[in-house]
Short mmCIF file of C-alpha atoms in Angstrom, two decimals:
data_model
loop_
_atom_site.label_atom_id
_atom_site.label_comp_id
_atom_site.label_asym_id
_atom_site.label_seq_id
_atom_site.Cartn_x
_atom_site.Cartn_y
_atom_site.Cartn_z
CA UNK P 180 11.26 3.84 -60.97
CA UNK P 181 13.97 5.98 -58.58
CA UNK P 182 17.09 4.44 -57.47
CA UNK P 183 17.14 4.67 -53.66
CA UNK P 184 20.51 3.51 -52.65
CA UNK P 185 22.43 5.77 -55.33
CA UNK P 186 20.77 8.70 -53.73
CA UNK P 187 21.67 7.89 -50.28
CA UNK P 188 25.17 6.83 -51.28
CA UNK P 189 25.27 10.46 -52.98
CA UNK P 190 24.30 12.16 -49.88
CA UNK P 191 26.90 10.36 -48.04
CA UNK P 192 29.71 11.34 -50.35
CA UNK P 193 28.61 15.03 -50.45
CA UNK P 194 28.43 15.40 -46.33
CA UNK P 195 31.73 13.74 -46.00
CA UNK P 196 33.19 16.12 -48.95
CA UNK P 197 31.32 18.97 -47.08
CA UNK P 198 33.28 17.78 -43.68
CA UNK P 199 36.59 17.24 -45.25
CA UNK P 200 36.73 21.03 -46.73
CA UNK P 201 35.38 22.64 -43.22
CA UNK P 202 38.19 21.00 -41.69
CA UNK P 203 40.79 22.40 -44.22
CA UNK P 204 39.13 25.73 -44.00
CA UNK P 205 39.83 25.32 -40.32
CA UNK P 206 43.20 24.24 -40.75
CA UNK P 207 44.66 27.02 -42.67
CA UNK P 208 42.70 29.50 -40.72
CA UNK P 209 44.79 28.40 -37.42
CA UNK P 210 47.90 28.66 -39.60
CA UNK P 211 46.97 32.03 -41.16
CA UNK P 212 46.60 33.49 -36.94
CA UNK P 213 49.88 33.98 -35.60
CA UNK P 214 49.61 34.55 -31.68
CA UNK P 215 51.95 36.58 -29.87
CA UNK P 216 55.10 34.47 -28.60
CA UNK P 217 54.86 35.91 -24.89
CA UNK P 218 50.63 35.11 -24.97
CA UNK P 219 51.37 31.77 -26.27
CA UNK P 220 54.03 30.74 -23.88
CA UNK P 221 52.17 32.21 -20.64
CA UNK P 222 48.85 30.36 -22.29
CA UNK P 223 50.42 27.23 -22.94
CA UNK P 224 52.15 26.87 -19.31
CA UNK P 225 48.51 27.93 -17.88
CA UNK P 226 46.98 25.45 -19.80
CA UNK P 227 49.63 22.58 -19.11
CA UNK P 228 49.24 23.74 -14.98
CA UNK P 229 45.63 23.54 -15.04
CA UNK P 230 45.84 19.73 -17.23
CA UNK P 231 48.10 18.73 -13.95
CA UNK P 232 45.87 19.86 -11.49
CA UNK P 233 43.03 18.29 -13.02
CA UNK P 234 45.16 15.19 -13.60
CA UNK P 235 46.17 15.23 -9.58
CA UNK P 236 42.47 15.97 -9.09
CA UNK P 237 41.48 12.55 -10.74
CA UNK P 238 44.20 10.75 -9.46
CA UNK P 239 42.75 11.74 -5.67
CA UNK P 240 39.52 10.70 -6.76
CA UNK P 241 39.89 7.57 -8.27
CA UNK P 242 41.97 6.78 -5.24
CA UNK P 243 39.31 7.91 -3.20
CA UNK P 244 36.70 5.65 -4.73
CA UNK P 245 38.88 2.35 -5.13
CA UNK P 246 39.14 3.19 -1.18
CA UNK P 247 35.47 3.63 -0.92
CA UNK P 248 34.49 0.15 -2.30
CA UNK P 249 37.08 -1.50 -0.95
CA UNK P 250 35.63 -0.07 2.27
CA UNK P 251 32.04 -0.87 1.12
CA UNK P 252 32.74 -4.68 0.62
CA UNK P 253 34.47 -4.96 3.74
CA UNK P 254 31.47 -3.81 5.68
CA UNK P 255 28.98 -5.96 3.66
CA UNK P 256 31.10 -8.86 4.29
CA UNK P 257 31.34 -8.15 8.06
CA UNK P 258 27.44 -7.55 7.82
CA UNK P 259 26.84 -10.88 6.57
CA UNK P 260 28.82 -12.67 8.55
CA UNK P 261 26.95 -10.79 11.98
CA UNK P 262 23.61 -10.57 10.18
CA UNK P 263 22.25 -13.47 12.72
CA UNK P 264 23.56 -12.11 15.79
CA UNK P 265 20.90 -11.28 17.65
CA UNK P 266 18.87 -14.91 16.99
CA UNK P 267 22.67 -16.38 17.71
CA UNK P 268 22.86 -14.57 21.09
CA UNK P 269 18.95 -15.73 22.01
CA UNK P 270 19.68 -19.10 21.27
CA UNK P 271 23.10 -18.79 23.68
CA UNK P 272 20.55 -19.46 26.81
CA UNK P 273 18.95 -22.57 25.08
CA UNK P 274 22.46 -23.96 24.25
CA UNK P 275 22.99 -23.46 28.40
CA UNK P 276 20.07 -25.42 29.34
CA UNK P 277 20.81 -27.87 26.81
CA UNK P 278 24.67 -28.28 28.44
CA UNK P 279 23.00 -28.66 32.09
CA UNK P 280 20.50 -30.91 30.73
CA UNK P 281 23.35 -32.59 29.07
CA UNK P 282 25.10 -32.81 32.69
CA UNK P 283 22.44 -33.96 34.69
CA UNK P 284 21.82 -36.71 32.02
CA UNK P 285 25.00 -37.94 32.40
CA UNK P 286 25.14 -37.67 35.96
CA UNK P 287 22.17 -39.64 36.35
CA UNK P 288 23.53 -42.25 34.30
CA UNK P 289 20.47 -43.46 32.28
CA UNK P 290 20.97 -44.77 28.63
CA UNK P 291 17.65 -45.41 27.19
CA UNK P 292 16.27 -44.13 24.00
CA UNK P 293 15.00 -40.75 25.05
CA UNK P 294 18.13 -39.83 26.44
CA UNK P 295 19.81 -40.70 23.51
CA UNK P 296 17.23 -38.88 21.57
CA UNK P 297 17.89 -35.45 23.78
CA UNK P 298 21.56 -36.10 23.07
CA UNK P 299 21.27 -36.01 18.92
CA UNK P 300 19.21 -32.89 19.45
CA UNK P 301 21.66 -31.12 21.61
CA UNK P 302 24.63 -32.65 19.31
CA UNK P 303 22.46 -31.09 16.09
CA UNK P 304 22.05 -27.53 17.68
CA UNK P 305 25.80 -27.29 18.74
CA UNK P 306 26.60 -28.16 15.14
CA UNK P 307 24.04 -25.89 13.47
CA UNK P 308 25.36 -22.94 15.66
CA UNK P 309 29.57 -23.85 14.96
CA UNK P 310 28.38 -24.02 11.39
CA UNK P 311 27.33 -20.13 11.62
CA UNK P 312 30.39 -19.27 13.11
CA UNK P 313 30.13 -19.60 16.74
CA UNK P 314 32.91 -21.27 18.74
CA UNK P 315 32.95 -21.58 22.46
CA UNK P 316 35.62 -19.72 24.23
CA UNK P 317 37.85 -22.34 26.75
CA UNK P 318 39.24 -20.31 29.52
CA UNK P 319 39.04 -22.53 32.06
CA UNK P 320 42.89 -23.04 33.67
CA UNK P 321 43.95 -20.05 31.45
CA UNK P 322 45.16 -16.81 32.71
CA UNK P 323 42.79 -14.32 33.61
CA UNK P 324 41.87 -11.57 30.72
CA UNK P 325 39.37 -9.37 31.64
CA UNK P 326 39.11 -8.31 27.88
CA UNK P 327 37.56 -11.69 27.46
CA UNK P 328 36.06 -12.86 30.59
CA UNK P 329 34.02 -11.21 33.50
CA UNK P 330 35.15 -12.10 37.18
CA UNK P 331 32.46 -12.83 39.12
CA UNK P 332 33.97 -13.47 41.99
CA UNK P 333 37.80 -14.86 43.41
CA UNK P 334 38.53 -17.72 45.66
CA UNK P 335 41.52 -18.25 47.61
CA UNK P 336 43.73 -21.37 46.24
CA UNK P 337 46.09 -23.22 47.72
CA UNK P 338 48.25 -23.69 44.70
CA UNK P 339 50.36 -20.71 43.29
CA UNK P 340 50.21 -21.79 40.01
CA UNK P 341 46.51 -21.31 40.29
CA UNK P 342 46.75 -17.56 41.26
CA UNK P 343 45.16 -15.02 38.84
CA UNK P 344 43.75 -17.99 36.75
CA UNK P 345 40.60 -19.25 35.97
CA UNK P 346 39.19 -21.80 38.63
CA UNK P 347 35.72 -22.31 37.28
CA UNK P 348 33.44 -21.09 34.74
CA UNK P 349 30.21 -20.05 35.73
CA UNK P 350 28.68 -19.14 32.45
CA UNK P 351 30.36 -20.13 29.04
CA UNK P 352 31.83 -16.91 26.89
CA UNK P 353 31.00 -17.15 22.84
CA UNK P 354 32.72 -15.87 19.96
CA UNK P 355 31.01 -15.16 16.46
CA UNK P 356 32.94 -15.07 13.92
CA UNK P 357 35.96 -14.56 16.24
CA UNK P 358 33.83 -11.19 17.72
CA UNK P 359 33.00 -11.81 21.54
CA UNK P 360 29.56 -11.90 21.56
CA UNK P 361 29.11 -12.93 25.24
CA UNK P 362 31.77 -12.92 28.07
CA UNK P 363 32.38 -15.81 30.13
CA UNK P 364 31.80 -15.52 33.71
CA UNK P 365 34.49 -16.94 35.86
CA UNK P 366 35.65 -17.41 39.16
CA UNK P 367 39.18 -16.33 39.45
CA UNK P 368 42.28 -17.87 42.08
CA UNK P 369 43.50 -15.60 44.14
#
């Protein structure tokens, strides 16, 4: 019966010995070969210059890739924050109707179970939208800012403190994650 384990070990030792012999032979050949000094110096300088250029390219590429990763992560976060923008924007009209209905209920002074139920639904809608990042803009009484508001009309005011300020808010403006999704439509004092 043959001893397979011993044969494998002998083969591995032979292969290792052959590789060691080849390395020694290559080292001897390299020692025996002499390059002219001027060729060796020129080649070394050229290779060092190429190495420096390759390192510089690598560093630039690495920095560019790092910037790409940061930019992609930021875009992904922005996309996730505004993913529901269209749905929320379409719900703003419903929210406006809720505000009008709530105002009518308060003006009528009714306090029955239906009124309270409707009030709960309105509050729930507002809290869900706020949880998604929706915030109403409170512009009444502030200076008119054309970057946030759309002036529908101007009315004369007797109080000089109200000139150039928002006197009334016709349509409420909203922010979604601190970005304007609907401009407030306002009346400005003149």
